[in-house]
Structure formats: C-alpha cells, structure tokens
Amino acid sequence: MPLYEELAWRGFIENKTSEELPKILANERITAYDGFDPTADSLHVGNLVGIMALVHFQRHGHTPVVLMGGATGMIGDPSGKSKERVLLTTETIDSNVAKQKAQFEHFLDFDSGKALLVNNASWFAPITFIDFLRDVGKHFRLGEMLAKESVKSRMNSDVGISYTEFSYMLLQSYDFLHLHDAHGCTMQIGGSDQWGNITAGIDLIRKLRSAQAYGLTTPLITDSTGQKLGKTAEGENVWLDPKRTSPYKFYQYWVNQPDSDVVRFLKLFTLLEQDEITALEKSVEDEPHARAAQKRLAQVTTEMVHGANGLAAAEKATAIMFGGAIEDVDGETLLDIFADVPSATLAPSWLDDGKIIVDLLVESETAKSRGDARRRVKEGGIYLNNVRVQEEDRAITRGDLVADTAIVIRAGKKNYRVVRFG
RNA sequence: GGGGAGGUUCCCGAGUGGCCAAAGGGGGCAGACUGUAAAUCUGUUGGCGAAGCCUUCGAAGGUUCGAAUCCUUCCCUCCCCA
C-alpha cells in the first residue's frame, strides 16, 4: 500500500496542506520532520502517534527527522494548552533531550543518514533577538498571528497568553525554514493543534525561498472517555521509560483499552498488516470477552518499547496477578514477578511491633494517610496476598509473609504493591 | 497610565461575621455487576483520633469573643479605556 493510503487507513491523517500530497509521497523521496518537546526525561504514549508516523515514512523510503525542541521547549507552545508553560532550566532541557534521543532509537534507524535527530537549540543559540526580529519577525503579520486558533482561544480564556508563548509560532516557523535549508526538509508532521504553526512555517518558506513545503496533521487521539491518549486512570502519563512506567503497567495500559478504541489503536500503534487487524476486529465483535485484540495490542506495543524481555516479564506478572493464588509461589519468583510493581521495604523487626493493616498501608505508601487507609479497608478494597481484609485492626505478623520475604498488598482490583522485609 | 471584575478544598463553582472542613457538579477512589470492559447503582473523597482536636478559602498583617466572609498592604489573572 502506498504511504499516503496506508497513513489514511491507519488513521494518521487529520488534515493536509495540499491535495498533491499523496502523489508527492508516492513519487518522491522527501525529508519530513516532527517536533518533540523535551519537557520530560522520557517520551510517553502520547508521543507515539508522531513517532509512528515517522516510522511509516522511513519504511516507505523517506527520511524522517526528529526535531528536539531544546530551544523551543524553553518557551512553551500555546497550541492546545490551556495554561502557560512552566519554564524549565537549560540543564534540565539538555538532559531530557539526551534521554529522549535514546528512546527514539528503538523506533527509527539512524544509521547512515536514514533518519536524523536534531536539536533546535543548535541553531537558535547563536541568533540574537534583534537579528531574529529583523530577519524572521518582519515576515509575520500581526493580523494573521492573532487569527490563529491557538492564540485566539488563549486570548479568550481567562489565563490569557504571554508575549513569550505568542512568539512561539515564529520559532517553529524558523525551525521549518532551517531544516528546509540545511536538510532539504519539505514536510512537517504534527498534531492537529499544530496546524497554525505548520502553515506559518510553510508561508515563511514560500516568502523567503519561493519554495513549496507541505504539512500533515495527525488527529488528536483521545480515548473513549475523551481523555488525551496515554494517561492512566490516575491521570499519570504512560511513559516509555521503564523506570517511570514499568513494562507491566505499560502492558496493562493497552490490555485495558475498551473495545471501542482497540482497533483504532492497533492501526496506529502497531505495524500489523491489514489482514491481521481485520481478523482481530472481527474477534472484538464475535467474542469480545476473549479480548484478543487488546492482548495482541499490548503484546506488540510492549515488545516494541521494552523488548522481548520486558514483554515476558509483563506477561508473567499479568498471569499471576490476574490468575492464581499467591501462596504457592517461591520467593525468588515472587520478587521477580513483582519487580515491576511499586514496592516498599521495611525492617524485618517491623513485623514484631504489633502493627496493624492501617500501619502497613500507610508505611508502604499504599494509602496517603491513616484516615485514607482506614476508609479503604472499610470499603473492602484492600487485599493482603490476594485475600480481602475488612478489619481495620487486622494485625500484621510474620505469618503474613509469602515465601518468608514479602507481603503483597492489593488495593482495588488491580493495584498491587509489594512490601519487602529485609 | 486610568477604570472595572476576580483569585475558595484535585477542577468548576456556591458561600459576604458564628449553624463552614466549607453547598452543588465534575473528577478520583472503593464496592456490586462484568470481559482486568462500557453503562448503571451504592459508598467515599483535608489530617490525627473514640468523643474531639488540628490545618485549610492568593500572601502577610489587623479588627473581633469569633473571619473564607470586615480593614490594610502586597502578589497574581481577566476585561475596558489610553
């Protein structure tokens, strides 16, 4: 399937700046970029749409460019944001850029120029403010800028918009111009909220270089609850860094996708072929309880991000946590399985101090206060080694240890925490 | 620079001297149901405790027996005019 058709089928295309795009992508080898803000030390699931779009470009022989916003990340893009960005320090940004760079290497082949990763700090740092206003600012008309949706919506909100963020579109336009000049980049990919910034860049390239550039926006992916993609039920981001989001949790995030989203996500976040996805779609209709599509989605995405070992660990942990009893597992296996689960360590003597379940919940940070712990026990949402505990003053002793090493706490249906002693 | 409106618990938002740990909604958490789903229903949602106590309504002071509510100064946001 040609690239454009494949992107369309998979659901990557929200809008394009030119009707010529399908033809160009089929007949030419182009360089296309997508920007990523290094506001955290890891990429997260929300970035996957952009990453996978670049992956498809590379698979079809085009050259993808990952633009790290080392400079622009210090400003903050107002597009799609309801409030002003908290500004980060240079050190933090640099460190984030380095860490995200390593993650991109899981997806794209950067060998011998097949893909590029650039940081816009490298071209923004030498420019003075006066030069920038003269050379770039001159080509922007205030009327157009004010008409941009990203600006308008913030102007109409009661947080307003600072001059800093207002200037963002100039910076992003200059990125595009620079990549056009330096790498022959003629295309920018971005989320639908980037439309205004992308077209601004295309205009700048046309004005200054009399050249035609293109833009493609991907839809804002939300889950069935309308929430932005890549948030756990707790509202935390699902990160690609295993230190931030364990492979187990990552796997679980995908397994838990509702029927209404799973096919869409298979298309976007896996490279599975049309035949297999169609078969999985049928399975969702015919035997939804089997959740074959969810399992396959989780399997493929986890392996892609965390490798075969990460997937194996996630699957093993899942089998235990949603399956058998915990008593008949030996200590090593137990700790291995629960390696991905948040844990706490307490001194062995703790068990001899006549503590009760409420103490255990608080000291293992399962509950945020004693009142919270007490309430949750009362509600029947606390399990000790998978056995429900309903007495607030349930004593905790050495007898509760599994395999002489740990206690497994479960809060609610699927939130586990291991407490190790020693 | 001038004028006006505001800043309340996770969010929105009510509350104008005691009946306010603060209405209502949203969100979260838990339970039932279930497919580790959706929808629905129920409970719960500052901290410590048995009662009760402690901390909280942009910040700091002040008035008062008593303040989220009144006064002063400061910080921040929005709107209009210049």
Short mmCIF file of C-alpha atoms (C1' of nucleotides) in Angstrom, two decimals:
data_model
loop_
_atom_site.label_atom_id
_atom_site.label_comp_id
_atom_site.label_asym_id
_atom_site.label_seq_id
_atom_site.Cartn_x
_atom_site.Cartn_y
_atom_site.Cartn_z
CA MET A 1 0.00 0.00 0.00
CA PRO A 2 1.42 3.43 -0.84
CA LEU A 3 2.41 5.57 2.13
CA TYR A 4 -0.39 8.08 1.98
CA GLU A 5 -3.04 5.41 1.63
CA GLU A 6 -1.53 3.45 4.49
CA LEU A 7 -1.43 6.51 6.74
CA ALA A 8 -5.02 7.26 5.86
CA TRP A 9 -6.14 3.71 6.53
CA ARG A 10 -4.33 3.64 9.86
CA GLY A 11 -5.91 6.89 10.92
CA PHE A 12 -2.88 9.15 10.98
CA ILE A 13 -4.30 11.88 8.80
CA GLU A 14 -6.38 14.70 10.14
CA ASN A 15 -5.58 17.30 7.53
CA LYS A 16 -3.08 18.09 4.81
CA THR A 17 -1.95 21.35 3.33
CA SER A 18 -2.03 20.17 -0.27
CA GLU A 19 -4.07 17.80 -2.40
CA GLU A 20 -0.82 16.93 -4.15
CA LEU A 21 0.48 15.16 -1.10
CA PRO A 22 -0.46 11.55 -1.97
CA LYS A 23 1.25 11.92 -5.33
CA ILE A 24 4.36 13.51 -3.88
CA LEU A 25 4.74 10.87 -1.21
CA ALA A 26 4.39 8.13 -3.81
CA ASN A 27 6.74 9.57 -6.40
CA GLU A 28 9.43 11.43 -4.50
CA ARG A 29 11.77 10.70 -1.64
CA ILE A 30 11.31 13.52 0.78
CA THR A 31 12.52 14.59 4.18
CA ALA A 32 9.82 15.11 6.77
CA TYR A 33 10.08 16.27 10.35
CA ASP A 34 8.06 16.19 13.51
CA GLY A 35 8.91 18.17 16.60
CA PHE A 36 9.04 16.88 20.16
CA ASP A 37 9.28 18.98 23.27
CA PRO A 38 11.87 17.80 25.80
CA THR A 39 9.72 18.79 28.75
CA ALA A 40 10.27 15.44 30.43
CA ASP A 41 13.13 12.98 30.61
CA SER A 42 11.11 10.38 28.75
CA LEU A 43 8.73 10.14 25.85
CA HIS A 44 5.26 8.92 26.63
CA VAL A 45 2.43 7.17 24.88
CA GLY A 46 1.02 10.49 23.76
CA ASN A 47 4.12 10.94 21.60
CA LEU A 48 3.59 7.61 19.85
CA VAL A 49 1.34 8.98 17.15
CA GLY A 50 4.06 11.29 15.91
CA ILE A 51 6.75 8.66 16.34
CA MET A 52 4.82 6.01 14.45
CA ALA A 53 4.06 8.45 11.65
CA LEU A 54 7.79 8.96 11.22
CA VAL A 55 8.31 5.21 11.32
CA HIS A 56 5.96 4.79 8.38
CA PHE A 57 7.81 7.48 6.46
CA GLN A 58 11.06 5.64 6.98
CA ARG A 59 9.55 2.30 5.97
CA HIS A 60 8.49 3.87 2.72
CA GLY A 61 11.92 5.21 1.92
CA HIS A 62 11.57 8.77 3.08
CA THR A 63 13.89 10.43 5.55
CA PRO A 64 12.35 11.23 8.90
CA VAL A 65 13.76 13.99 11.07
CA VAL A 66 13.14 14.11 14.77
CA LEU A 67 13.33 17.69 15.93
CA MET A 68 14.01 18.04 19.62
CA GLY A 69 12.84 21.39 20.86
CA GLY A 70 15.84 22.13 23.02
CA ALA A 71 15.27 25.82 22.45
CA THR A 72 11.53 25.99 21.93
CA GLY A 73 10.94 23.69 24.84
CA MET A 74 12.11 26.53 26.98
CA ILE A 75 9.28 28.71 25.71
CA GLY A 76 6.23 26.50 25.58
CA ASP A 77 3.78 26.21 22.72
CA PRO A 78 0.36 27.73 23.47
CA SER A 79 -1.32 25.40 20.96
CA GLY A 80 -3.74 23.14 22.68
CA LYS A 81 -2.59 24.26 26.11
CA SER A 82 -4.96 25.94 28.45
CA LYS A 83 -2.30 27.49 30.56
CA GLU A 84 1.13 28.97 30.43
CA ARG A 85 4.08 26.56 30.43
CA VAL A 86 6.24 26.35 33.49
CA LEU A 87 9.68 27.27 32.20
CA LEU A 88 12.49 24.75 32.52
CA THR A 89 16.18 25.34 33.01
CA THR A 90 18.75 24.77 30.29
CA GLU A 91 20.34 21.90 32.22
CA THR A 92 17.04 20.08 32.55
CA ILE A 93 16.23 20.51 28.88
CA ASP A 94 19.63 19.25 27.76
CA SER A 95 19.39 16.21 29.94
CA ASN A 96 15.87 15.49 28.68
CA VAL A 97 16.97 15.79 25.08
CA ALA A 98 19.69 13.21 25.61
CA LYS A 99 17.33 10.74 27.26
CA GLN A 100 14.61 11.04 24.68
CA LYS A 101 17.14 10.64 21.92
CA ALA A 102 17.99 7.17 23.21
CA GLN A 103 14.32 6.26 23.13
CA PHE A 104 13.86 7.29 19.53
CA GLU A 105 16.49 4.76 18.58
CA HIS A 106 14.03 2.00 19.46
CA PHE A 107 11.79 3.13 16.64
CA LEU A 108 13.90 4.65 13.91
CA ASP A 109 17.06 3.58 12.20
CA PHE A 110 19.50 6.46 12.41
CA ASP A 111 22.30 4.64 10.58
CA SER A 112 23.99 6.46 7.72
CA GLY A 113 21.53 9.30 7.49
CA LYS A 114 18.41 7.16 7.14
CA ALA A 115 16.92 9.30 9.85
CA LEU A 116 18.11 12.41 11.63
CA LEU A 117 17.76 13.75 15.09
CA VAL A 118 18.40 17.43 15.54
CA ASN A 119 18.05 19.90 18.38
CA ASN A 120 16.85 23.38 17.57
CA ALA A 121 18.97 24.81 20.36
CA SER A 122 21.88 24.37 17.97
CA TRP A 123 20.53 26.98 15.55
CA PHE A 124 18.67 29.20 17.96
CA ALA A 125 21.50 29.70 20.41
CA PRO A 126 23.64 31.85 18.07
CA ILE A 127 20.80 34.12 16.95
CA THR A 128 20.34 37.43 18.70
CA PHE A 129 16.94 38.80 19.48
CA ILE A 130 17.44 41.77 17.21
CA ASP A 131 18.51 39.60 14.29
CA PHE A 132 15.56 37.35 14.79
CA LEU A 133 13.07 40.19 14.86
CA ARG A 134 14.61 41.69 11.76
CA ASP A 135 15.04 38.54 9.69
CA VAL A 136 12.07 36.48 10.77
CA GLY A 137 9.67 38.72 12.65
CA LYS A 138 9.46 41.06 9.70
CA HIS A 139 7.64 38.41 7.70
CA PHE A 140 4.86 37.86 10.16
CA ARG A 141 1.72 39.97 10.08
CA LEU A 142 0.01 40.58 13.36
CA GLY A 143 -3.42 40.14 11.85
CA GLU A 144 -2.59 36.60 10.80
CA MET A 145 -0.96 35.77 14.06
CA LEU A 146 -3.92 36.96 16.08
CA ALA A 147 -6.25 34.99 13.86
CA LYS A 148 -4.53 31.68 14.71
CA GLU A 149 -6.75 29.42 16.71
CA SER A 150 -4.04 28.71 19.26
CA VAL A 151 -3.73 32.41 20.04
CA LYS A 152 -7.42 33.24 19.83
CA SER A 153 -8.52 30.53 22.21
CA ARG A 154 -5.97 31.60 24.79
CA MET A 155 -6.83 35.27 24.34
CA ASN A 156 -10.43 34.37 25.08
CA SER A 157 -9.62 32.32 28.14
CA ASP A 158 -9.03 33.95 31.47
CA VAL A 159 -5.42 32.84 31.75
CA GLY A 160 -4.54 34.86 28.67
CA ILE A 161 -1.29 34.47 26.83
CA SER A 162 2.15 35.90 27.41
CA TYR A 163 4.31 37.52 24.75
CA THR A 164 6.65 34.59 25.15
CA GLU A 165 4.15 31.99 24.07
CA PHE A 166 2.66 34.30 21.48
CA SER A 167 6.06 34.29 19.77
CA TYR A 168 6.15 30.52 19.58
CA MET A 169 4.88 30.28 16.02
CA LEU A 170 7.79 32.38 14.81
CA LEU A 171 10.23 29.99 16.35
CA GLN A 172 8.54 26.92 14.96
CA SER A 173 8.36 28.53 11.52
CA TYR A 174 12.05 29.24 11.71
CA ASP A 175 12.71 25.59 12.59
CA PHE A 176 10.99 24.54 9.41
CA LEU A 177 12.92 27.10 7.38
CA HIS A 178 16.20 25.97 8.88
CA LEU A 179 15.51 22.27 8.22
CA HIS A 180 14.47 23.17 4.70
CA ASP A 181 17.76 24.94 4.11
CA ALA A 182 20.01 22.53 5.96
CA HIS A 183 18.43 19.17 5.13
CA GLY A 184 16.07 19.77 2.25
CA CYS A 185 13.15 19.11 4.53
CA THR A 186 9.88 19.88 2.77
CA MET A 187 7.35 18.48 5.12
CA GLN A 188 6.24 18.89 8.68
CA ILE A 189 4.09 16.48 10.60
CA GLY A 190 2.31 17.50 13.77
CA GLY A 191 -0.79 17.11 15.88
CA SER A 192 -3.93 18.83 14.75
CA ASP A 193 -3.22 21.65 17.18
CA GLN A 194 -0.06 22.34 15.20
CA TRP A 195 -1.92 23.37 12.06
CA GLY A 196 -1.41 27.07 12.62
CA ASN A 197 2.29 26.69 13.37
CA ILE A 198 2.86 24.41 10.40
CA THR A 199 1.14 26.68 7.90
CA ALA A 200 3.06 29.62 9.31
CA GLY A 201 6.28 27.77 8.53
CA ILE A 202 5.15 26.90 5.02
CA ASP A 203 4.32 30.56 4.43
CA LEU A 204 7.73 31.62 5.67
CA ILE A 205 9.49 29.17 3.36
CA ARG A 206 7.42 30.39 0.43
CA LYS A 207 8.14 34.05 1.23
CA LEU A 208 11.86 33.68 1.78
CA ARG A 209 12.80 30.80 -0.51
CA SER A 210 10.00 30.75 -3.07
CA ALA A 211 9.77 27.04 -2.33
CA GLN A 212 6.79 24.81 -1.70
CA ALA A 213 6.62 22.92 1.56
CA TYR A 214 3.92 20.66 2.91
CA GLY A 215 2.24 19.86 6.15
CA LEU A 216 0.33 16.93 7.53
CA THR A 217 -1.54 16.89 10.80
CA THR A 218 -2.45 13.85 12.81
CA PRO A 219 -5.69 13.75 14.76
CA LEU A 220 -5.65 14.36 18.45
CA ILE A 221 -6.07 10.86 19.75
CA THR A 222 -8.40 10.58 22.68
CA ASP A 223 -9.70 7.51 24.39
CA SER A 224 -13.37 6.74 24.76
CA THR A 225 -13.64 8.92 27.86
CA GLY A 226 -12.44 11.89 25.85
CA GLN A 227 -9.16 11.93 27.69
CA LYS A 228 -5.95 12.56 25.83
CA LEU A 229 -4.15 9.39 24.88
CA GLY A 230 -1.55 7.97 27.19
CA LYS A 231 -2.92 8.73 30.59
CA THR A 232 -3.56 6.10 33.20
CA ALA A 233 -6.79 6.07 35.10
CA GLU A 234 -4.94 8.02 37.75
CA GLY A 235 -4.16 10.69 35.21
CA GLU A 236 -0.47 9.89 35.08
CA ASN A 237 1.31 9.72 31.80
CA VAL A 238 2.22 6.31 30.47
CA TRP A 239 5.92 6.69 29.84
CA LEU A 240 8.21 4.75 27.57
CA ASP A 241 10.95 4.76 30.19
CA PRO A 242 10.65 1.54 32.23
CA LYS A 243 11.84 3.41 35.30
CA ARG A 244 8.83 5.69 35.08
CA THR A 245 6.24 3.23 33.81
CA SER A 246 7.09 -0.41 34.31
CA PRO A 247 6.68 -2.80 31.37
CA TYR A 248 3.91 -4.43 33.38
CA LYS A 249 1.97 -1.20 33.71
CA PHE A 250 2.65 -0.33 30.13
CA TYR A 251 1.27 -3.69 29.08
CA GLN A 252 -1.73 -3.27 31.32
CA TYR A 253 -2.46 0.13 29.85
CA TRP A 254 -3.01 -1.47 26.47
CA VAL A 255 -4.78 -4.57 27.72
CA ASN A 256 -7.33 -2.34 29.37
CA GLN A 257 -8.28 -0.44 26.24
CA PRO A 258 -12.01 -0.58 25.61
CA ASP A 259 -13.45 -2.38 22.59
CA SER A 260 -14.35 0.92 21.03
CA ASP A 261 -10.72 2.03 20.87
CA VAL A 262 -8.71 -1.12 20.40
CA VAL A 263 -8.91 -1.47 16.63
CA ARG A 264 -8.08 2.16 16.07
CA PHE A 265 -5.04 1.75 18.33
CA LEU A 266 -3.90 -1.43 16.59
CA LYS A 267 -3.76 0.53 13.37
CA LEU A 268 -1.95 3.47 14.88
CA PHE A 269 0.50 1.84 17.23
CA THR A 270 1.42 -1.45 15.65
CA LEU A 271 2.79 -2.36 12.26
CA LEU A 272 0.45 -5.34 11.96
CA GLU A 273 -0.87 -5.90 8.47
CA GLN A 274 -4.38 -5.19 7.37
CA ASP A 275 -5.38 -8.88 7.31
CA GLU A 276 -4.48 -9.48 10.91
CA ILE A 277 -6.11 -6.30 12.13
CA THR A 278 -9.29 -7.14 10.24
CA ALA A 279 -9.31 -10.57 11.89
CA LEU A 280 -8.84 -9.01 15.32
CA GLU A 281 -11.62 -6.56 14.61
CA LYS A 282 -13.92 -9.46 13.88
CA SER A 283 -12.87 -11.08 17.12
CA VAL A 284 -13.90 -7.98 19.04
CA GLU A 285 -17.37 -8.30 17.56
CA ASP A 286 -17.76 -12.06 17.80
CA GLU A 287 -16.13 -12.83 21.10
CA PRO A 288 -15.49 -9.57 22.95
CA HIS A 289 -14.90 -11.37 26.26
CA ALA A 290 -11.80 -13.05 24.81
CA ARG A 291 -10.21 -9.62 24.32
CA ALA A 292 -7.86 -10.99 21.73
CA ALA A 293 -7.36 -7.59 20.15
CA GLN A 294 -6.40 -5.97 23.44
CA LYS A 295 -3.93 -8.72 24.22
CA ARG A 296 -2.31 -8.51 20.83
CA LEU A 297 -2.12 -4.72 21.07
CA ALA A 298 -0.46 -4.95 24.47
CA GLN A 299 1.91 -7.63 23.28
CA VAL A 300 3.11 -5.79 20.21
CA THR A 301 3.45 -2.36 21.79
CA THR A 302 5.21 -3.70 24.88
CA GLU A 303 7.68 -5.65 22.81
CA MET A 304 8.37 -2.66 20.60
CA VAL A 305 9.12 -0.40 23.55
CA HIS A 306 10.55 -2.78 26.14
CA GLY A 307 11.87 -5.64 24.06
CA ALA A 308 11.22 -9.36 24.39
CA ASN A 309 12.40 -9.45 27.99
CA GLY A 310 10.13 -6.61 29.02
CA LEU A 311 7.19 -8.30 27.38
CA ALA A 312 7.95 -11.64 29.03
CA ALA A 313 8.10 -10.00 32.45
CA ALA A 314 4.86 -8.13 31.87
CA GLU A 315 3.05 -11.27 30.71
CA LYS A 316 4.32 -13.34 33.60
CA ALA A 317 3.29 -10.72 36.10
CA THR A 318 -0.12 -10.43 34.48
CA ALA A 319 -0.66 -14.19 34.64
CA ILE A 320 0.00 -14.24 38.38
CA MET A 321 -1.83 -11.10 39.33
CA PHE A 322 -4.98 -11.91 37.48
CA GLY A 323 -4.75 -15.60 37.95
CA GLY A 324 -3.56 -17.94 40.66
CA ALA A 325 -3.19 -17.66 44.36
CA ILE A 326 -0.08 -16.10 45.72
CA GLU A 327 0.77 -18.59 48.45
CA ASP A 328 2.34 -21.29 46.30
CA VAL A 329 4.98 -19.12 44.69
CA ASP A 330 8.56 -19.27 45.86
CA GLY A 331 10.31 -16.14 47.00
CA GLU A 332 12.53 -15.61 44.04
CA THR A 333 9.76 -15.99 41.51
CA LEU A 334 7.57 -13.73 43.57
CA LEU A 335 10.08 -10.93 43.68
CA ASP A 336 10.81 -11.44 40.04
CA ILE A 337 7.20 -11.18 39.06
CA PHE A 338 6.59 -8.21 41.24
CA ALA A 339 9.77 -6.49 40.21
CA ASP A 340 7.67 -4.21 38.05
CA VAL A 341 5.23 -3.38 40.79
CA PRO A 342 5.86 -0.49 43.14
CA SER A 343 7.48 -1.78 46.24
CA ALA A 344 8.39 -0.63 49.69
CA THR A 345 10.92 -2.05 52.07
CA LEU A 346 10.51 -2.27 55.81
CA ALA A 347 12.78 -3.62 58.53
CA PRO A 348 12.09 -7.27 59.48
CA SER A 349 11.56 -6.20 63.09
CA TRP A 350 8.58 -4.17 61.92
CA LEU A 351 6.62 -7.41 61.92
CA ASP A 352 7.19 -7.87 65.65
CA ASP A 353 5.92 -4.45 66.66
CA GLY A 354 2.26 -5.33 66.83
CA LYS A 355 1.35 -3.20 63.83
CA ILE A 356 -1.98 -3.38 62.07
CA ILE A 357 -3.13 -3.23 58.48
CA VAL A 358 -3.60 0.54 58.64
CA ASP A 359 0.06 0.98 59.58
CA LEU A 360 1.12 -1.28 56.75
CA LEU A 361 -0.90 0.67 54.19
CA VAL A 362 0.46 3.99 55.33
CA GLU A 363 4.08 2.92 55.70
CA SER A 364 4.12 1.19 52.35
CA GLU A 365 2.59 4.34 50.85
CA THR A 366 -0.40 2.44 49.59
CA ALA A 367 -2.67 4.90 51.37
CA LYS A 368 -1.89 8.55 51.75
CA SER A 369 -3.00 8.89 55.34
CA ARG A 370 -4.29 6.83 58.20
CA GLY A 371 -7.79 8.08 57.55
CA ASP A 372 -7.49 7.08 53.92
CA ALA A 373 -6.18 3.62 54.87
CA ARG A 374 -8.98 3.07 57.35
CA ARG A 375 -11.62 4.10 54.85
CA ARG A 376 -10.30 1.85 52.14
CA VAL A 377 -10.21 -1.18 54.41
CA LYS A 378 -13.75 -0.43 55.46
CA GLU A 379 -14.80 -0.28 51.83
CA GLY A 380 -13.44 -3.75 51.22
CA GLY A 381 -10.88 -2.61 48.74
CA ILE A 382 -7.78 -3.92 50.45
CA TYR A 383 -6.33 -7.37 49.93
CA LEU A 384 -3.43 -8.99 51.69
CA ASN A 385 -1.79 -11.60 49.47
CA ASN A 386 -5.00 -11.52 47.46
CA VAL A 387 -7.26 -12.16 50.43
CA ARG A 388 -9.65 -9.36 51.31
CA VAL A 389 -9.11 -7.70 54.67
CA GLN A 390 -12.03 -5.94 56.26
CA GLU A 391 -10.97 -5.48 59.87
CA GLU A 392 -9.29 -2.12 60.35
CA ASP A 393 -7.25 -3.50 63.24
CA ARG A 394 -6.13 -6.67 61.47
CA ALA A 395 -2.71 -7.43 62.95
CA ILE A 396 0.25 -7.92 60.65
CA THR A 397 2.70 -10.62 61.71
CA ARG A 398 5.36 -12.89 60.31
CA GLY A 399 2.60 -15.32 59.45
CA ASP A 400 1.52 -13.00 56.67
CA LEU A 401 4.79 -13.29 54.80
CA VAL A 402 4.75 -15.03 51.47
CA ALA A 403 7.84 -17.19 50.96
CA ASP A 404 9.33 -15.63 54.10
CA THR A 405 10.18 -12.43 52.27
CA ALA A 406 7.33 -10.18 51.37
CA ILE A 407 3.73 -9.21 51.68
CA VAL A 408 1.67 -8.45 48.62
CA ILE A 409 -0.90 -5.74 49.04
CA ARG A 410 -3.64 -5.19 46.56
CA ALA A 411 -5.69 -2.01 46.61
CA GLY A 412 -8.76 -2.26 44.48
CA LYS A 413 -8.96 -4.61 41.55
CA LYS A 414 -5.58 -4.19 40.01
CA ASN A 415 -3.24 -2.02 42.00
CA TYR A 416 -0.54 -4.07 43.58
CA ARG A 417 2.26 -3.16 45.90
CA VAL A 418 4.91 -5.41 47.35
CA VAL A 419 6.33 -4.83 50.78
CA ARG A 420 9.69 -6.47 51.31
CA PHE A 421 11.20 -7.12 54.68
CA GLY A 422 14.92 -7.14 54.96
"C1'" G B 1 -1.06 55.07 32.96
"C1'" G B 2 -6.73 55.12 34.21
"C1'" G B 3 -11.23 52.31 35.29
"C1'" G B 4 -13.77 47.67 36.30
"C1'" A B 5 -14.10 42.36 37.71
"C1'" G B 6 -11.75 38.45 40.11
"C1'" G B 7 -8.18 34.75 42.96
"C1'" U B 8 -12.40 29.17 47.69
"C1'" U B 9 -10.77 22.46 49.16
"C1'" C B 10 -7.99 17.87 42.72
"C1'" C B 11 -11.16 21.01 38.84
"C1'" C B 12 -15.54 24.07 38.06
"C1'" G B 13 -18.29 26.70 41.34
"C1'" A B 14 -21.70 28.33 45.94
"C1'" G B 15 -20.72 30.78 50.25
"C1'" U B 16 -20.36 38.19 52.48
"C1'" G B 17 -19.09 37.66 60.56
"C1'" G B 18 -20.70 32.20 64.29
"C1'" C B 19 -25.32 26.82 62.07
"C1'" C B 20 -18.25 26.19 57.32
"C1'" A B 21 -13.75 21.21 56.77
"C1'" A B 22 -16.96 24.81 53.75
"C1'" A B 23 -23.45 23.58 49.13
"C1'" G B 24 -23.76 21.55 44.14
"C1'" G B 25 -21.47 19.44 39.89
"C1'" G B 26 -17.19 17.14 37.73
"C1'" G B 27 -13.15 14.10 38.58
"C1'" G B 28 -10.82 10.42 41.81
"C1'" C B 29 -11.07 6.07 44.97
"C1'" A B 30 -13.78 1.65 46.67
"C1'" G B 31 -17.89 -1.96 46.39
"C1'" A B 32 -21.80 -4.61 43.45
"C1'" C B 33 -22.40 -6.18 38.33
"C1'" U B 34 -18.73 -7.74 34.35
"C1'" G B 35 -14.83 -9.47 29.85
"C1'" U B 36 -8.74 -6.85 34.11
"C1'" A B 37 -14.70 -3.61 29.54
"C1'" A B 38 -18.71 0.03 28.96
"C1'" A B 39 -23.10 1.58 31.25
"C1'" U B 40 -25.57 1.61 35.89
"C1'" C B 41 -26.28 1.64 41.16
"C1'" U B 42 -24.09 2.38 46.21
"C1'" G B 43 -20.46 4.33 49.44
"C1'" U B 44 -16.45 7.64 49.94
"C1'" U B 45 -13.25 11.96 48.85
"C1'" G B 46 -8.05 17.62 54.39
"C1'" G B 47 -5.04 15.45 58.78
"C1'" C B 48 -4.98 12.77 63.66
"C1'" G B 49 -8.33 10.32 66.70
"C1'" A B 50 -13.37 7.02 70.45
"C1'" A B 51 -15.64 11.83 71.53
"C1'" G B 52 -12.97 15.60 69.97
"C1'" C B 53 -8.93 18.24 68.26
"C1'" C B 54 -5.58 20.33 64.40
"C1'" U B 55 -4.55 22.65 59.49
"C1'" U B 56 -7.12 24.90 55.02
"C1'" C B 57 -10.56 29.51 51.34
"C1'" G B 58 -3.85 34.12 46.67
"C1'" A B 59 0.21 36.19 50.73
"C1'" A B 60 1.24 38.89 55.12
"C1'" G B 61 -0.66 41.76 58.87
"C1'" G B 62 -5.01 43.86 61.58
"C1'" U B 63 -10.27 44.39 63.71
"C1'" U B 64 -13.43 40.88 66.62
"C1'" C B 65 -15.26 36.65 71.97
"C1'" G B 66 -15.33 34.57 66.86
"C1'" A B 67 -13.18 35.75 59.84
"C1'" A B 68 -13.41 32.16 53.62
"C1'" U B 69 -16.52 36.32 54.85
"C1'" C B 70 -14.69 43.19 57.55
"C1'" C B 71 -9.98 46.54 57.16
"C1'" U B 72 -4.69 47.46 55.38
"C1'" U B 73 -0.63 46.34 52.35
"C1'" C B 74 1.33 43.14 48.81
"C1'" C B 75 1.28 39.29 44.75
"C1'" C B 76 -1.35 37.30 40.53
"C1'" U B 77 -5.31 36.99 36.48
"C1'" C B 78 -9.06 38.84 33.13
"C1'" C B 79 -11.89 42.90 30.69
"C1'" C B 80 -12.47 48.05 29.01
"C1'" C B 81 -10.12 52.83 28.02
"C1'" A B 82 -5.37 55.36 26.93
#
